[in-house]
Coordinates of C-alpha atoms and ligand atoms in Angstrom, one line a residue:
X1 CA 21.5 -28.4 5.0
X2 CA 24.6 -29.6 3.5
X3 CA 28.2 -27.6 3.4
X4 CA 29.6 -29.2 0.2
X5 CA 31.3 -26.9 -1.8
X6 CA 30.8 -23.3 -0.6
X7 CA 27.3 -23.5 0.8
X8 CA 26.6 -22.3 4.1
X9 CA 26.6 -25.1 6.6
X10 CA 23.0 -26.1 8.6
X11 CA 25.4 -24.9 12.0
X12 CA 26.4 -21.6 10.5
X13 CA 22.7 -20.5 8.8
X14 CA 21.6 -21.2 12.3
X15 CA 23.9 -19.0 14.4
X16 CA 24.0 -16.7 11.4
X17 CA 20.4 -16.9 11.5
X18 CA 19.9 -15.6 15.2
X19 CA 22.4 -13.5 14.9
X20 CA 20.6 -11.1 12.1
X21 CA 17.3 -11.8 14.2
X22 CA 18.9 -10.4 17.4
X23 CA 19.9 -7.7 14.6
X24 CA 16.5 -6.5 13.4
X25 CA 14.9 -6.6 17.0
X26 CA 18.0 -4.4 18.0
X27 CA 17.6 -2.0 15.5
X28 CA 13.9 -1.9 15.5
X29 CA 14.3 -1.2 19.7
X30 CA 16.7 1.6 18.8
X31 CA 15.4 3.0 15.3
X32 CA 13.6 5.6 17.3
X33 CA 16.7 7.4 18.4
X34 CA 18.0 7.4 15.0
X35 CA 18.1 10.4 12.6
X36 CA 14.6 9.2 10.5
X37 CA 15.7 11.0 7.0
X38 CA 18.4 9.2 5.7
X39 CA 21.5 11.6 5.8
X40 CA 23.8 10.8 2.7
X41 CA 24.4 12.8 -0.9
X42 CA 23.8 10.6 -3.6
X43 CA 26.4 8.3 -4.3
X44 CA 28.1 8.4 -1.1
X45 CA 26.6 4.9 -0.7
X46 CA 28.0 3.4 -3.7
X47 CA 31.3 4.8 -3.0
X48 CA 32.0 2.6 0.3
X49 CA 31.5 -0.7 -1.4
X50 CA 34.0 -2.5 -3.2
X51 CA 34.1 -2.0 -7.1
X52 CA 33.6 -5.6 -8.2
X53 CA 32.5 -8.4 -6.4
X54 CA 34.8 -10.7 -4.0
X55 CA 36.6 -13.9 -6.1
X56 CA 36.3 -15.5 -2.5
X57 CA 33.7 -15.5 -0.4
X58 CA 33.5 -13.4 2.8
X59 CA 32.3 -14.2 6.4
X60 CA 28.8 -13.3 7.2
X61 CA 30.1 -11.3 10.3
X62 CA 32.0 -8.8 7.6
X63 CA 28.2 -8.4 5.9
X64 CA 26.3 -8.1 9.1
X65 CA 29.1 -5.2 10.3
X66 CA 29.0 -3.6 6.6
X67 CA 25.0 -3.7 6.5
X68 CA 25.9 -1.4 10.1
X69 CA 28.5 0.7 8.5
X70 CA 27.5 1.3 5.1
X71 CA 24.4 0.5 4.7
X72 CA 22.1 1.9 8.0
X73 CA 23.5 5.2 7.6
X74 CA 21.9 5.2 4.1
X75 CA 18.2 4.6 5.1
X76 CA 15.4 6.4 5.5
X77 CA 14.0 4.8 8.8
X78 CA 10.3 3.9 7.9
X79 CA 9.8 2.3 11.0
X80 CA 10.6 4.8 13.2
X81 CA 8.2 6.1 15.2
X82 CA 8.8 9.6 14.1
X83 CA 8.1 8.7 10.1
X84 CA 5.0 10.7 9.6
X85 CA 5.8 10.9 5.8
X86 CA 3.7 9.5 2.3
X87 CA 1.4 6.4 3.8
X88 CA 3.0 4.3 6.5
X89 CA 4.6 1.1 5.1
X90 CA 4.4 -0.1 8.5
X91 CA 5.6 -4.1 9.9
X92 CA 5.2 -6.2 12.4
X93 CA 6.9 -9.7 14.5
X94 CA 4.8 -11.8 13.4
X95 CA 4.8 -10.0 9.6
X96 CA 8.8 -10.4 9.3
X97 CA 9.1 -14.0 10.7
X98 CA 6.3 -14.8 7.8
X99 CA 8.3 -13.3 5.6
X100 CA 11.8 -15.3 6.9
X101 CA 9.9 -18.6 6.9
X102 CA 8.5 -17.2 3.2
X103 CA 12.1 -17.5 2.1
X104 CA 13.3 -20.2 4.4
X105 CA 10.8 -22.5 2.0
X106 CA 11.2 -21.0 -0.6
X107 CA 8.1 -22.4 -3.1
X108 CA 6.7 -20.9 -6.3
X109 CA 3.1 -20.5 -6.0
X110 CA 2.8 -20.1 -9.8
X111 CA 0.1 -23.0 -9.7
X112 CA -2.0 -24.6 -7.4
X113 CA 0.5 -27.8 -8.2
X114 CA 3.6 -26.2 -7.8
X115 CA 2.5 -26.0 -4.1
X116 CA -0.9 -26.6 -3.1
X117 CA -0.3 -24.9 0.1
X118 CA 0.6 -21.7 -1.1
X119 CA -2.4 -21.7 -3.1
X120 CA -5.1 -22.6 -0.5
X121 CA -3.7 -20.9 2.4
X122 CA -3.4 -17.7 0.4
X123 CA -7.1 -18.5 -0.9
X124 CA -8.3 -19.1 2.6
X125 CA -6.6 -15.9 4.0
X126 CA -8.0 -13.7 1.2
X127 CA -11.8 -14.7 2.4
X128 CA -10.4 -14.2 5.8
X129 CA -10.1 -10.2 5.2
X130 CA -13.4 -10.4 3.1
X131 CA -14.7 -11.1 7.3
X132 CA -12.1 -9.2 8.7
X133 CA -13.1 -5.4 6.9
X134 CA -16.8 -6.9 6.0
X135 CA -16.1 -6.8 2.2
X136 CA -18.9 -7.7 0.2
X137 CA -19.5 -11.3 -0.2
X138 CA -19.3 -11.6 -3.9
X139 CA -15.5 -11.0 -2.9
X140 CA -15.5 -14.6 -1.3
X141 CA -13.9 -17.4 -3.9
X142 CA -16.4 -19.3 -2.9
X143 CA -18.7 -17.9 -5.9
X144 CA -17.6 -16.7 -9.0
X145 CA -15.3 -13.9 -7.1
X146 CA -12.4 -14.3 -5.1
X147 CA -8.7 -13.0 -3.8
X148 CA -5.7 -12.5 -4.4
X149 CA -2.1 -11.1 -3.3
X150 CA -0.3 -8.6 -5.7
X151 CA 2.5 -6.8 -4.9
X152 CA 0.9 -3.3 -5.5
X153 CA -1.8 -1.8 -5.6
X154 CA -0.6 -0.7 -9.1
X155 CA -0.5 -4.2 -10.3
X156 CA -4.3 -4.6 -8.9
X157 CA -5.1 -1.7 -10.6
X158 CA -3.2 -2.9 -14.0
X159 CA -5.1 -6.4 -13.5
X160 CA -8.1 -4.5 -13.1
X161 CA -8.1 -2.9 -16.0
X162 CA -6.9 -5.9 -18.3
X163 CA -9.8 -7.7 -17.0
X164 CA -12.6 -4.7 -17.4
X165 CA -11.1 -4.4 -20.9
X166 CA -11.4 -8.0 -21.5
X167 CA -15.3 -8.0 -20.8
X168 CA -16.0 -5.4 -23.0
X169 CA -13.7 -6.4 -26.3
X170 CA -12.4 -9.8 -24.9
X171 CA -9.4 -10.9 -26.8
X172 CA -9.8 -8.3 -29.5
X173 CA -9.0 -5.5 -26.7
X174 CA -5.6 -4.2 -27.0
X175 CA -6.3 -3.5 -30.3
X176 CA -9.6 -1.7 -29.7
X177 CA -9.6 1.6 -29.9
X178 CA -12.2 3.6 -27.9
X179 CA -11.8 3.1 -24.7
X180 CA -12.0 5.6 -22.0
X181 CA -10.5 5.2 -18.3
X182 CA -12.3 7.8 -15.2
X183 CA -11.3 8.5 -12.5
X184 CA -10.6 11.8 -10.2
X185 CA -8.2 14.5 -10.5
X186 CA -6.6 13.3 -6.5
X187 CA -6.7 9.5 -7.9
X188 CA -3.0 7.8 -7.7
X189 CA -1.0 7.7 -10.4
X190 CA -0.6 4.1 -11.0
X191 CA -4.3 4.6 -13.0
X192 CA -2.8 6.4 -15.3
X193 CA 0.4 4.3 -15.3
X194 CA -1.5 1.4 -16.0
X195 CA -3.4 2.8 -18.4
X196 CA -0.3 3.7 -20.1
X197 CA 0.6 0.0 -19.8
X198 CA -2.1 -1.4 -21.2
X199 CA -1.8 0.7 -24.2
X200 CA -4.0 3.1 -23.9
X201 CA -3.4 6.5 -25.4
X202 CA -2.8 9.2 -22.9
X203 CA -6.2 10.8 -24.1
X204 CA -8.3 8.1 -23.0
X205 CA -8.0 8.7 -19.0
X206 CA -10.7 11.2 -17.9
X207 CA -10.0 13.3 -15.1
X208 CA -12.9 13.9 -13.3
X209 CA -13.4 17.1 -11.2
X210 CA -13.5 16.9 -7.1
X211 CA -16.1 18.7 -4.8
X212 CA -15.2 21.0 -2.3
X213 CA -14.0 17.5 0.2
X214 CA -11.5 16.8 -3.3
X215 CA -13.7 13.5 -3.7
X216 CA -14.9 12.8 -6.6
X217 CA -17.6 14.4 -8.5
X218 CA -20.3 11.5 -9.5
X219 CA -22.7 14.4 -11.4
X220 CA -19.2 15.2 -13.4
X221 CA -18.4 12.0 -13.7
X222 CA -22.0 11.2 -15.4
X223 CA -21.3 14.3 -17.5
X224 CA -17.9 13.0 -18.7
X225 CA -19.5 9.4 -19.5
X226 CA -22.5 10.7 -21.2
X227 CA -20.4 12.8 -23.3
X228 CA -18.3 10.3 -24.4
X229 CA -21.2 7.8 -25.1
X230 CA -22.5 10.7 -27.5
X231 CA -18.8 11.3 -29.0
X232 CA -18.9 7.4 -29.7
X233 CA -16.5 6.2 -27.2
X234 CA -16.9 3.4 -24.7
X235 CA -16.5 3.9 -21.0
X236 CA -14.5 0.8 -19.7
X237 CA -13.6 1.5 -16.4
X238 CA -14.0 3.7 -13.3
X239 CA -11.3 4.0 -10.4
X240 CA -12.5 5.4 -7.2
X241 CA -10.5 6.1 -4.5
X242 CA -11.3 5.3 -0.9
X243 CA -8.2 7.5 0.8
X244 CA -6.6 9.4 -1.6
X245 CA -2.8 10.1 -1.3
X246 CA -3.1 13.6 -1.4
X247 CA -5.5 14.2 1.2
X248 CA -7.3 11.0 1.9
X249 CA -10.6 12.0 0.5
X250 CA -13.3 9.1 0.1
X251 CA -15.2 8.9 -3.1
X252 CA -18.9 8.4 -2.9
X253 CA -18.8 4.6 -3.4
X254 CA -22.4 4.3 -3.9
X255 CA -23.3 7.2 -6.3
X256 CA -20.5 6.1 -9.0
X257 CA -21.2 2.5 -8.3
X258 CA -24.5 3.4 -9.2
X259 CA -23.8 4.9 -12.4
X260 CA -21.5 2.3 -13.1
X261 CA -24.0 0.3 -12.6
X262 CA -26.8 1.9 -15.2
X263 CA -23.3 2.2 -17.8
X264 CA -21.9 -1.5 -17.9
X265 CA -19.2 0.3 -16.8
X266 CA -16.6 -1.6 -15.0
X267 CA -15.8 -0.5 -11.2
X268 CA -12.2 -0.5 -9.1
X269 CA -12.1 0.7 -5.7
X270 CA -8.3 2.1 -4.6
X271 CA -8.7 1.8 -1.3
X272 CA -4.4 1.2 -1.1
X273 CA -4.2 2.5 2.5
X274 CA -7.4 3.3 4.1
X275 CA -8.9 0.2 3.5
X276 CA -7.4 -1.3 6.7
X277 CA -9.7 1.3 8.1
X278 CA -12.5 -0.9 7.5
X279 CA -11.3 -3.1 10.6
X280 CA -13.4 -1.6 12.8
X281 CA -17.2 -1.7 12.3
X282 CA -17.6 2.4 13.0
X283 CA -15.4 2.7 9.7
X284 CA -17.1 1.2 7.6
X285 CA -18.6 4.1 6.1
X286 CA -15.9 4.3 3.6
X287 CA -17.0 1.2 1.5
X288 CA -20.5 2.3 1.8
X289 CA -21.9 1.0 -2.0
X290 CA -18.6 -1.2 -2.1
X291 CA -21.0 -4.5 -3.2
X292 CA -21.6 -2.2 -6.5
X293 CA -17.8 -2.7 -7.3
X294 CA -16.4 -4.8 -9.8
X295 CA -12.8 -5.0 -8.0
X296 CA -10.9 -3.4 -4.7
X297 CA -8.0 -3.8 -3.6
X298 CA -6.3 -2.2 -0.4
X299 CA -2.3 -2.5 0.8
X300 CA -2.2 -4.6 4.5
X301 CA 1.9 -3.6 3.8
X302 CA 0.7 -0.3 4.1
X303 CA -1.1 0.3 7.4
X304 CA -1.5 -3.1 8.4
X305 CA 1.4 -3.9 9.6
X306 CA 2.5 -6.4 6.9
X307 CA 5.6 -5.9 5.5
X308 CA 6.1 -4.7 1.6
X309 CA 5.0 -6.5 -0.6
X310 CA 1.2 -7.4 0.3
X311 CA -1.9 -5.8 -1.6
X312 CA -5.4 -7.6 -1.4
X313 CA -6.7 -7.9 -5.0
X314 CA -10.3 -8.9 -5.3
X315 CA -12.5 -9.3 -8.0
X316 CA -16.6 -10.3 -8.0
X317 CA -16.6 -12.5 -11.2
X318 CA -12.7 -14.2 -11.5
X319 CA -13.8 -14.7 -15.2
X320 CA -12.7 -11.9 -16.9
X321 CA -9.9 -11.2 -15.5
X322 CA -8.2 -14.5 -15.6
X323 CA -9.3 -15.1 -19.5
X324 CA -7.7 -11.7 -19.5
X325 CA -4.6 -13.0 -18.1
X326 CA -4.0 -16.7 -18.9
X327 CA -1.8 -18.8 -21.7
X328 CA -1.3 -22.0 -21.1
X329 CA 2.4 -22.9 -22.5
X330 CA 2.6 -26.8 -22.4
X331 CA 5.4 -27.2 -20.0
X332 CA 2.9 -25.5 -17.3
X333 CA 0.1 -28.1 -18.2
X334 CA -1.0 -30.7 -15.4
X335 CA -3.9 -32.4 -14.6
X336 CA -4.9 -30.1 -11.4
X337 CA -5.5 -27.2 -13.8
X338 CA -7.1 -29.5 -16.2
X339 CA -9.1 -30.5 -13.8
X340 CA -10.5 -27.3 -13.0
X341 CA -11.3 -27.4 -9.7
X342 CA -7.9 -26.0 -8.5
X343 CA -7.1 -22.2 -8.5
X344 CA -4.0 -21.2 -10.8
X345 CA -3.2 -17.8 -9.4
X346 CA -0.4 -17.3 -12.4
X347 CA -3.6 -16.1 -14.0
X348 CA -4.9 -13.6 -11.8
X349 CA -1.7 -11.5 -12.0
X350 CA 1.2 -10.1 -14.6
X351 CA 4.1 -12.2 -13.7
X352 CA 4.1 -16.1 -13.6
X353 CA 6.1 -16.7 -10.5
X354 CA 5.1 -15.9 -7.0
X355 CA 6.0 -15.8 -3.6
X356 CA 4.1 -17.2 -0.6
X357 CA 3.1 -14.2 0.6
X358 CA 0.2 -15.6 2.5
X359 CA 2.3 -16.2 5.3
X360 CA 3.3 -13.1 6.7
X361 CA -0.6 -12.2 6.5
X362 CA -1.4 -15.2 7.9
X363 CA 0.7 -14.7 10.2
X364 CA -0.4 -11.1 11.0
X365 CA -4.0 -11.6 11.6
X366 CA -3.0 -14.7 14.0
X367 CA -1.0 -12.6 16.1
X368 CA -3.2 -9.3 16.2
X369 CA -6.5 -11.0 15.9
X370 CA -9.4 -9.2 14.9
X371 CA -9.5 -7.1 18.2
X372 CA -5.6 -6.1 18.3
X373 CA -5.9 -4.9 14.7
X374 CA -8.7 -3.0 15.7
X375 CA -7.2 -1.9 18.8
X376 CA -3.9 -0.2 17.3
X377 CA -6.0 1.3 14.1
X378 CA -8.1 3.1 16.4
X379 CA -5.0 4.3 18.5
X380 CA -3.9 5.7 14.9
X381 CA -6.8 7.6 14.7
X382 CA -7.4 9.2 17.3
X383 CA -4.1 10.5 17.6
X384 CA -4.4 11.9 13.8
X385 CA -8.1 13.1 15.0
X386 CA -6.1 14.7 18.7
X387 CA -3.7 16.2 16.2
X388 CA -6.3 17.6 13.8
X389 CA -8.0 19.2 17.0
X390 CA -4.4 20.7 17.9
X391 CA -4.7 22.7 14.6
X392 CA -7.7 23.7 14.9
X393 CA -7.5 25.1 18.0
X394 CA -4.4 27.0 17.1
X395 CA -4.4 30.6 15.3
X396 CA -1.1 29.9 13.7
X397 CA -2.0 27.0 11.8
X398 CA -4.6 25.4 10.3
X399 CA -6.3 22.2 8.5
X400 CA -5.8 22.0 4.4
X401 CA -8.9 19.1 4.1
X402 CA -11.1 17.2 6.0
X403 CA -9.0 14.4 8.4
X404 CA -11.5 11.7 8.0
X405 CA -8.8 8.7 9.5
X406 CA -5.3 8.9 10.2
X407 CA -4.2 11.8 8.0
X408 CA -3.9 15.5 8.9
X409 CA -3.0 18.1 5.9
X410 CA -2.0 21.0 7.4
X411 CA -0.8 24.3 6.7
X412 CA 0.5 27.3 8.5
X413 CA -1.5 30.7 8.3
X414 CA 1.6 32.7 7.2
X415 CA 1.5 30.8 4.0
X416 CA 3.9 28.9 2.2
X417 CA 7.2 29.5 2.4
X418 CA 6.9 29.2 6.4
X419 CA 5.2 26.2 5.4
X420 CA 8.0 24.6 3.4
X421 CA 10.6 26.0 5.6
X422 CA 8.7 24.2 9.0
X423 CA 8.5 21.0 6.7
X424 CA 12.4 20.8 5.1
X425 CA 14.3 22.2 8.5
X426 CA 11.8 19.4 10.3
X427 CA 13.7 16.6 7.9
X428 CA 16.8 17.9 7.7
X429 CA 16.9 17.9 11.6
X430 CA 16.3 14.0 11.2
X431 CA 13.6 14.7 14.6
X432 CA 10.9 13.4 12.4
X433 CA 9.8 13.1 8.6
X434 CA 7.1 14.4 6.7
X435 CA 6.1 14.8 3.3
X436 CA 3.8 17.8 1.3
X437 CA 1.1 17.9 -1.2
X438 CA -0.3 20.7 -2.5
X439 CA -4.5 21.9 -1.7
X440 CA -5.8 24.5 -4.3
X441 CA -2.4 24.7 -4.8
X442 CA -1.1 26.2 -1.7
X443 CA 1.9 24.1 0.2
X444 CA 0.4 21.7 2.8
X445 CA 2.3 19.2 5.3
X446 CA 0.9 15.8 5.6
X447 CA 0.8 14.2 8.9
X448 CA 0.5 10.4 8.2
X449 CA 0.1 8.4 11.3
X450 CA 0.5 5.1 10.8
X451 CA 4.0 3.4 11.9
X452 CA 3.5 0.8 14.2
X453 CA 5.1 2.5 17.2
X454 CA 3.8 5.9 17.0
X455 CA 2.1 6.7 20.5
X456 CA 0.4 9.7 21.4
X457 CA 3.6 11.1 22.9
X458 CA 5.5 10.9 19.3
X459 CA 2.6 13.1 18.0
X460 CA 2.5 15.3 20.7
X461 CA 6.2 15.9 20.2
X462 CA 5.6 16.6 16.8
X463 CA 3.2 19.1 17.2
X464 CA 5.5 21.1 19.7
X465 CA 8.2 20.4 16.9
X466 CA 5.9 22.1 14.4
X467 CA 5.1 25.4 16.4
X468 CA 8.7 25.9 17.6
X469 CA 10.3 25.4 14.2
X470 CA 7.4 28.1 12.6
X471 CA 8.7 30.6 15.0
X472 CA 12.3 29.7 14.4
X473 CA 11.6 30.0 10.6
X474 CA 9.5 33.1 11.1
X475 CA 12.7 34.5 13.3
X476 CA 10.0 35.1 15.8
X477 CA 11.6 32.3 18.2
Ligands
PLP501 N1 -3.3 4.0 -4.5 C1 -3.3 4.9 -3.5 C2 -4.5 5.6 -3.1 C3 -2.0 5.1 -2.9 O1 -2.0 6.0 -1.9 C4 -0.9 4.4 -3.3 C5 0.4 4.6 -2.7 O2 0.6 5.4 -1.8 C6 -1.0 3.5 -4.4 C7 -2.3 3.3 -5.0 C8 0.1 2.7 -5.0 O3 0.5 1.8 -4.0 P1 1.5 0.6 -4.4 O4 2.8 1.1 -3.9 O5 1.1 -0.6 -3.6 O6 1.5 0.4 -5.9

C-alpha cells in the first residue's frame, strides 16, 4: 500500500486497522450496559460536527475518538442484548470480518468477468442455503433456477415482480395495463412499494383478508382472483408471507401455491425473517408447499446473524426474470457472457454494481456450521416460546396472536394506554427496546427475540421489567 500523496500508508492502515477492530469487539463486549434507545433530539447530532469538511486531513485517532463522542451516543444499539424491537438485524465475528475483507478487496461483481470469484462463490453459497433450510431443489442453479444476494428483501420482491410481469406480457409489460398484485392485508409494505415502482397503479394491489391466525385467506384469495378473471383483469403475481412483521403469521404455502398453480399465476414467498427458521428440520413446517413457488427470498442479515445487507433471492426458472432485467450496453460486452455459460448477476437485480457479499455468508455458515446455526435459533425460540408461557400464565397480561417462532405480541389486560405507557417508559428508560403493532386494532408490544446475545436471563429480565413498569404505570406499584 503506498503513502504517496495523502494516502494512508500500509503501516498506519495496519495499526489503524486493529485499532478499530479492538474498537468493535470493545463496544460489542460493553453494548449491553449501554442505554439501547438512542438518547438524542433530532439534530443534536448534526450540531457536534464541523460545518464543512476539513481542507487538511485529520488523524484517524481524532475520527476513532469523535465516532466515541459524537457519534455512539446517537445510536440505537441493535446489538444489544436487550433490543427486542421490529425483527432482529442481528451480526456475527465471522459476518463483520467478511464484511472487512469485502471492502479490503474491494471487486465489482457486476459480471462473472469482472471477478469470477465473486460470482461463483456467491453462486456456490446460494445452493449452500438451498441444503442448509431444505429449499426446494428447483432453487439449485444447477437447473433452470438459481440464487442470488440482494440487499432487501424489497428488492427481491421488486425483482420478483419485474420477472412475473415479464412472463406474462414480456417486454410489452410496463405498458400493460391489467395487471393485478395479491397479497394479505399483514403482508410488508415493500409489495406495495414495489408495485408502486414498477408502475402499477395503486388499484391493482389486492388486499386479501386474514383468518382468525391473520394468515392469509386462500378461499378469499380464490374469490379475489376469480373476480378479477371475470372483470377482465389478469392476476400476475401472489406474495405470501412466511412471518409476517406484524405478528409473524405463516401463510398456507400449499393452498395459494396451489391455486397459483391452477391460475398461471406467478408465486413469491416473503419469508424476510422467519426463513432462517427453516434451519432446523422441526421448522420446516413453514415452507410446507414452498416447491409450488415461483420465487422466495428470506434476510440471513436479519436473524442469521449476517450483517445488513444480505437477502437470499431465489427464483425456479432464472429466465424471466433476467430477460426482465438485462441490457447489454457494449462497454459491458465480453466473451464470458457471450459465451453463455457464465452467470452475469447484473441481471438478476436493479442496480449494475455489486458488492461481494458472499463473503460474510460464507463466512457465517463456516463458522456456525449447520449445527451452531441450529443450535442458537432454537435457543431463540424457546426463550420467545418460555416468554409466551410467562403471559399466559399471568392474569395481568396476555398473548395478541399465535407465537409460532421467536415473536411474542402481547398485550396487557387493562388495555391500551397501560399498554403504550409499559412500552414508551420501557424505551425511554434505555433498560431495553421494543416496538408495537396493532391486533384488531388494539395496542400490542412485540417481543422480537433474535439479537445474537440475548440469553434466557435478558428475557427473563424483561418480563420482570414488563410487570413492574405496568404497576408503576397503573400507580398500583
Ligand atoms: N418482508 C417482511 C416480512 C419483513 O418483515 C421485512 C422487514 O422487516 C421486509 C420484507 C423488508 O425487509 P428489507 O429491509 O430487507 O427490505
Amino acid at each position: 500500500m503506498s503513502s504517496d500523496g495523502y494516502h494512508m500508508s500500509s503501516a498506519a492502515f495496519r495499526r489503524h486497522g486493529h485499532d478499530l477492530v479492538d474498537w468493535i469487539a470493545d463496544y460489542l463486549d460493553g453494548v449491553e450496559q449501554r442505554p439501547v434507545r438512542a438518547q438524542v433530539r433530532p439534530g443534536e447530532v448534526r450540531a457536534q460536527l464541523p460545518t464543512a469538511p476539513p481542507t487538511k486531513g485529520e488523524p484517524f485517532e481524532d475520527m476513532l475518538a469523535d465516532v466515541d463522542r459524537v457519534i455512539v451516543p446517537g445510536l440505537t444499539h441493535w446489538q444489544s442484548p436487550n433490543f427486542f424491537g421490529y425483527f432482529p438485524a442481528n451480526t456475527s465475528g465471522p459476518s463483520i470480518l467478511g464484511e472487512l475483507l469485502s471492502a479490503g478487496l474491494g471487486v465489482q461483481g457486476m459480471l462473472w468477468a469482472t471477478s469470477p470469484a465473486a460470482t461463483e462463490l456467491e453462486t456456490h453459497v446460494l445452493d449452500w442455503v438451498v441444503d442448509l433450510l431444505g429449499l426446494p431443489e428447483r432453487f439449485r442453479s444447477d437447473g433452470p433456477g438459481g440464487g442470488v444476494i440482494q440487499d432487501s428483501a424489497s428488492s427481491a420482491v421488486l425483482c420478483a415482480l419485474l420477472a412475473a410481469r415479464h412472463r406474462v406480457r414480456g417486454d410489452a409489460g410496463h405498458q400493460a395495463p391489467g395487471l393485478n398484485i395479491y397479497t394479505s392485508h399483514e403482508a410488508h409494505s415493500s409489495v406495495t412499494k414495489a408495485a408502486r415502482i414498477a408502475g402499477f397503479p395503486a388499484d391493482a394491489v389486492r388486499l386479501i383478508d386474514t383468518d382468525d391466525h391473520h394468515a392469509m385467506d386462500p378461499d378469499a384469495l380464490g374469490r379475489t382472483v376469480a373476480a378479477d378473471r371475470g372483470a377482465g383483469l389478469t392476476p400476475c403475481m401472489v406474495v405470501a408471507t412466511v412471518g409476517t412483521t406484524g405478528t409473524n403469521a405463516i401463510d398456507p404455502v400449499r393452498a395459494i401455491g396451489e391455486l397459483c398453480r391452477r391460475e398461471g399465476v406467478w408465486l413469491h414467498v416473503d419469508a424476510a425473517m422467519s426463513g432462517t427458521a427453516a434451519v432446523c428440520e422441526e421448522l420446516r413446517w413453514i415452507h410446507d408447499g414452498l416447491e409450488l413457488a415461483d420465487s422466495y427470498c428470506f434476510n440471513p442479515h436479519k436473524w442469521m446473524f449476517t450483517n445488513f445487507d444480505c437477502d437470499c433471492f431465489y427464483v425456479a426458472d432464472r429466465e424471466p426474470l433476467i430477460e426482465a432485467m438485462s441490457i447489454l450496453p457494449e462497454y459491458l460486452r465480453n466473451t464470458a457472457t457471450a459465451s453463455g455459460d457464465v452467470i452475469d448477476y447484473r441481471d438478476w437485480q436493479v442496480p449494475l454494481g455489486r458488492r461481494f457479499r458472499a463473503l460474510k455468508l460464507w463466512f457465517v455458515i463456516r463458522h456456525y456450521g449447520v449445527e451452531g446455526l441450529r443450535h442458537h435459533v432454537r435457543a431463540h425460540i424457546e426463550m420467545a416460546q418460555a416468554l409466551a408461557g410467562w403471559v399466559t400464565a399471568d392474569a395481568d397480561w396476555e398473548l395478541a396472536a399465535p407465537a409460532p417462532l421467536n415473536l411474542v405480541c402481547l398485550r396487557h389486560r387493562a388495555g391500551d394506554a397501560v399498554t403504550q405507557g409499559v412500552m414508551e417508559r420501557l424505551n425511554d428508560s434505555g433498560d431495553v427496546f421494543l416496538t408495537h403493532t396493532r391486533v384488531d386494532g388494539r395496542y400490542v408490544i412485540r417481543v422480537s427475540v433474535g439479537q445474537t446475545h440475548t440469553a434466557t436471563r435478558h428475557v427473563q429480565r424483561l418480563w420482570d421489567l414488563l410487570r413492574r413498569t405496568a404497576d408503576e404505570v397503573q400507580g398500583t406499584a
